Amino acid sequence: MRVALFITCFNDTLFPETGRATVRILERLGHEVEFPLEQTCCGQMHFNTGYQREAIPLVRRFVEIFSPYDAVVAPSGSCVGMVRELYPLAAELAGDARLAADIEALAPKVFELSEFLVKKLGVTDVGAYYPHRVTYHATCHSLRMLEVGEAPLELLKNVRGIDLVELPEARECCGFGGTFAVKNADTSMAMLGDKIRHVLDTRAEICTAGDNSCLLHIGGGLHRQRAGVETVHLAQILATTEEDTNP
Amino acid sequence: MKVKTPDAFSKGKTPRFEESAKTALADTQLRRNLGKATKTIREKRKVVVEEMPDWEALREAGRSLKERTLRHLDEYLEQLEESVTRAGGHVHWARDADEANRIITSIVKSHEAEEIVKVKSIATDETKLNEHLEREGIHAFETDLAELIIQLAGETSSHILVPAIHKNRAEIRELFVRELGAEGLSDNPPDLANAARLYLRKKFLSAKVGVSGANFAAADTGTVCVVESEGNGRMCTTLPPVLVTLMGIEKVIPSWRDFEVFMQLLPRSSTAERMNPYTSFWTGVSESGDGPREFHLVLMDNGRTDVLADEIGRQTLNCIRCSACLNVCPVYERVGGHAYNSVYPGPIGAILTPQLVGIGKPGPDSLPYASSLCGACYEVCPVKINIPQVLIHLRGKVVRKKQDTGGLKSKLDPENVAMQAVAKVFSDPERFEQAQKLARIGQWPLARNGSIHRLPGRLAGWTETRDLRAVPEQSFREWWKTNRGTN
Ligand code: SF4
């Protein structure tokens, strides 16, 4: 199986450690990971903000670059959601039947990390060790667009040393929503306020999720409050083993 | 907190959502009222939906029935007209709100009525019927408890099902004491309801004309249906000798038999009840005298055929106005209905309003952006409207309209300029890599200890309450090239 890593432009630039963790997990499970360097962005920000004509060339690039692989894995539910749910709309807008057909063939091969591990590879124990009190926020796109279900929690439950605590109202949106966080900053803040309150209620040291965009938002709020709670991508928890002295 | 301001369906400009939301979010009483009310109804809904083993099949049935109706809308409407006429009713066609109002007013006037009773109808809110009638010297009495509350308060509805959701009972008690002269009234809900009942009973008995909306109308039999919980609708549609019903053309359903599906979907989704308390069905006029002797059905377009013409937007017309999407929406829960500046608030309002009034108006154009695209609405919608998809589709229409008709001004719009520039960066991996490096260098005046506390310009909204992580020393692709070769 030829596995490609789709890092996403956001992780590539701001969260390289999440990419490194993803590579580490997949290699530990015996897979050779390829990283096509031509990749940039899936076009989600443009598409969801309404700049859809501008997104079409990015959609084409993505399809061209990733179609040759058997599986494409990304540490982001939201970008995978873009490919699976919204690429067909982009093809329709472009009026391009070829593109639509290519998307139909590619979309089922594109996976969010936790669903790739649990649903595609059938692995729930990745041999991780993480001695911290952790709470998990289910991001909206992984939950409702991709329907990853319990996959992230199954993986977390099998991490050794972890003290996993349930997040109250875990299914409620954190208020990120891409450009929503800036365009509707006040509403976004009000949503974030409640999310942070729930995170603090758990007394967790770490808040994790499958999307760094949501974590940037939650973490940004926690950091501003000097709350002492860190946000860490799921991949980084799963990549950590007992050999890591400094997890 | 709310005074009557123009909404998307009245003349005049409406504020953008984010401006109105700012005010609403600062109202702590409103936040508490809404938070409590939506949470209660959300949890109740969940219980009665989860006990249904075939809920998903019912949703699918509801969706496909609506879709079929919309595909053959013209035929079903003509069939409905025939059936209603056969049963002794009169059918009128209204292209827009003005025409609908004129038709209704002339019917009321022909009976020399100066007062009418109304059962809650959003279609008449959309046309501003009450204001129109008032100008013609006719007073409309709202008979639904919550509608009465907001009518007495001189406000507008903030929820499609519980229009006074923004008010608590202490506020209602005060209003009744002031407006109905109900001295010594307690804020006990039954006492409040009783005060309203005493006031309304007289109106029911004296009104010559009743006005209603319609939840559904079956094309094959001509049966119109109103669903409510207080019995006031039953009285409005049976006591006055003349009944006028205003109905959006999308409310038609093919057959009487289809009620089986909708009567299961609607109560559980809206009030979280297993069965609806008062469901009134009527077919034309009543010979025996236990209903109206004259019945008029006004079928209104008012932008609906434009919605129908849009392949992706069309599903919006599936809506059965259950309001489940409002109750689960994290945005609605915090800002309330008034921030949407429309008779249709919440997620459904965010997609219906701009489509009905047309893209290209700043207020309504801001509505598709009033969402984090979390998808909670789609998950509960009993007729499976993919609201996030329609929101995104409409955002595209808003931007394309601006770009294509806005001239130079829209080209120079900072957002547009930024989006074009970023799209260019993403079109080429080398340019992207350069931009990553530039960002790292460019952030130095802003970044301290790995985070940014204040961003300039339009992005300042982010750093008002959130720090931003600074761009780290090495991008992922740089790491890959060093550690894994160039692949
Ligand atoms: S869009 Fe769906 S959930 Fe919202 S009011 Fe209409 S039918 Fe109900």
mmCIF file of N, CA and C and ligand atoms in Angstrom, chain B residues 160 269 316 318-326 347-348 351 377 380-385 387, ligand 1:
data_model
loop_
_atom_site.group_PDB
_atom_site.id
_atom_site.type_symbol
_atom_site.label_atom_id
_atom_site.label_comp_id
_atom_site.label_asym_id
_atom_site.label_seq_id
_atom_site.Cartn_x
_atom_site.Cartn_y
_atom_site.Cartn_z
ATOM 1 N N ILE B 160 -38.739 30.649 15.730
ATOM 2 C CA ILE B 160 -39.882 30.388 14.861
ATOM 3 C C ILE B 160 -40.984 29.618 15.567
ATOM 4 N N SER B 269 -39.573 16.766 16.648
ATOM 5 C CA SER B 269 -38.465 17.675 16.349
ATOM 6 C C SER B 269 -38.680 19.064 16.931
ATOM 7 N N THR B 316 -33.643 23.955 0.735
ATOM 8 C CA THR B 316 -34.119 24.845 1.791
ATOM 9 C C THR B 316 -35.642 24.807 1.888
ATOM 10 N N ASN B 318 -37.504 22.354 1.682
ATOM 11 C CA ASN B 318 -37.997 21.161 2.387
ATOM 12 C C ASN B 318 -38.503 21.507 3.780
ATOM 13 N N CYS B 319 -38.060 22.643 4.295
ATOM 14 C CA CYS B 319 -38.215 22.961 5.715
ATOM 15 C C CYS B 319 -39.654 22.878 6.201
ATOM 16 N N ILE B 320 -39.867 22.200 7.328
ATOM 17 C CA ILE B 320 -41.198 22.138 7.925
ATOM 18 C C ILE B 320 -41.269 23.010 9.174
ATOM 19 N N ARG B 321 -40.296 23.914 9.337
ATOM 20 C CA ARG B 321 -40.303 24.914 10.417
ATOM 21 C C ARG B 321 -40.440 24.285 11.805
ATOM 22 N N CYS B 322 -39.669 23.238 12.031
ATOM 23 C CA CYS B 322 -39.766 22.579 13.328
ATOM 24 C C CYS B 322 -38.933 23.309 14.367
ATOM 25 N N SER B 323 -37.910 24.007 13.927
ATOM 26 C CA SER B 323 -37.007 24.788 14.772
ATOM 27 C C SER B 323 -35.960 23.957 15.512
ATOM 28 N N ALA B 324 -35.847 22.686 15.194
ATOM 29 C CA ALA B 324 -34.805 21.880 15.844
ATOM 30 C C ALA B 324 -33.414 22.451 15.565
ATOM 31 N N CYS B 325 -33.230 22.979 14.357
ATOM 32 C CA CYS B 325 -31.900 23.504 14.017
ATOM 33 C C CYS B 325 -31.541 24.727 14.858
ATOM 34 N N LEU B 326 -32.538 25.513 15.232
ATOM 35 C CA LEU B 326 -32.258 26.666 16.087
ATOM 36 C C LEU B 326 -31.787 26.189 17.463
ATOM 37 N N PRO B 347 -30.179 28.731 11.932
ATOM 38 C CA PRO B 347 -29.601 28.127 10.725
ATOM 39 C C PRO B 347 -30.535 28.155 9.519
ATOM 40 N N ILE B 348 -31.812 27.842 9.732
ATOM 41 C CA ILE B 348 -32.727 27.877 8.583
ATOM 42 C C ILE B 348 -32.859 29.297 8.060
ATOM 43 N N ILE B 351 -30.040 30.446 5.792
ATOM 44 C CA ILE B 351 -30.062 30.022 4.383
ATOM 45 C C ILE B 351 -31.321 30.480 3.654
ATOM 46 N N CYS B 377 -26.970 21.378 12.947
ATOM 47 C CA CYS B 377 -28.301 21.585 12.362
ATOM 48 C C CYS B 377 -28.677 20.446 11.408
ATOM 49 N N VAL B 380 -29.800 17.163 13.030
ATOM 50 C CA VAL B 380 -31.144 17.028 13.606
ATOM 51 C C VAL B 380 -32.267 17.281 12.609
ATOM 52 N N CYS B 381 -31.988 17.905 11.500
ATOM 53 C CA CYS B 381 -33.072 18.325 10.603
ATOM 54 C C CYS B 381 -33.932 17.126 10.163
ATOM 55 N N PRO B 382 -35.224 17.172 10.444
ATOM 56 C CA PRO B 382 -36.088 16.021 10.147
ATOM 57 C C PRO B 382 -36.305 15.795 8.655
ATOM 58 N N VAL B 383 -35.998 16.789 7.834
ATOM 59 C CA VAL B 383 -36.127 16.586 6.388
ATOM 60 C C VAL B 383 -34.763 16.667 5.707
ATOM 61 N N LYS B 384 -33.722 16.491 6.516
ATOM 62 C CA LYS B 384 -32.345 16.321 6.041
ATOM 63 C C LYS B 384 -31.845 17.431 5.125
ATOM 64 N N ILE B 385 -32.125 18.661 5.480
ATOM 65 C CA ILE B 385 -31.553 19.764 4.711
ATOM 66 C C ILE B 385 -30.078 19.870 5.099
ATOM 67 N N ILE B 387 -27.747 21.912 5.701
ATOM 68 C CA ILE B 387 -27.623 23.358 5.922
ATOM 69 C C ILE B 387 -26.181 23.853 5.726
HETATM 70 S S1 SF4 C 1 -34.312 23.509 8.509
HETATM 71 FE FE1 SF4 C 1 -34.849 21.467 9.242
HETATM 72 S S2 SF4 C 1 -34.406 21.566 11.438
HETATM 73 FE FE2 SF4 C 1 -34.500 23.694 10.726
HETATM 74 S S3 SF4 C 1 -36.611 24.334 11.052
HETATM 75 FE FE3 SF4 C 1 -36.501 23.556 8.960
HETATM 76 S S4 SF4 C 1 -37.077 21.413 9.106
HETATM 77 FE FE4 SF4 C 1 -36.584 22.073 11.175
#
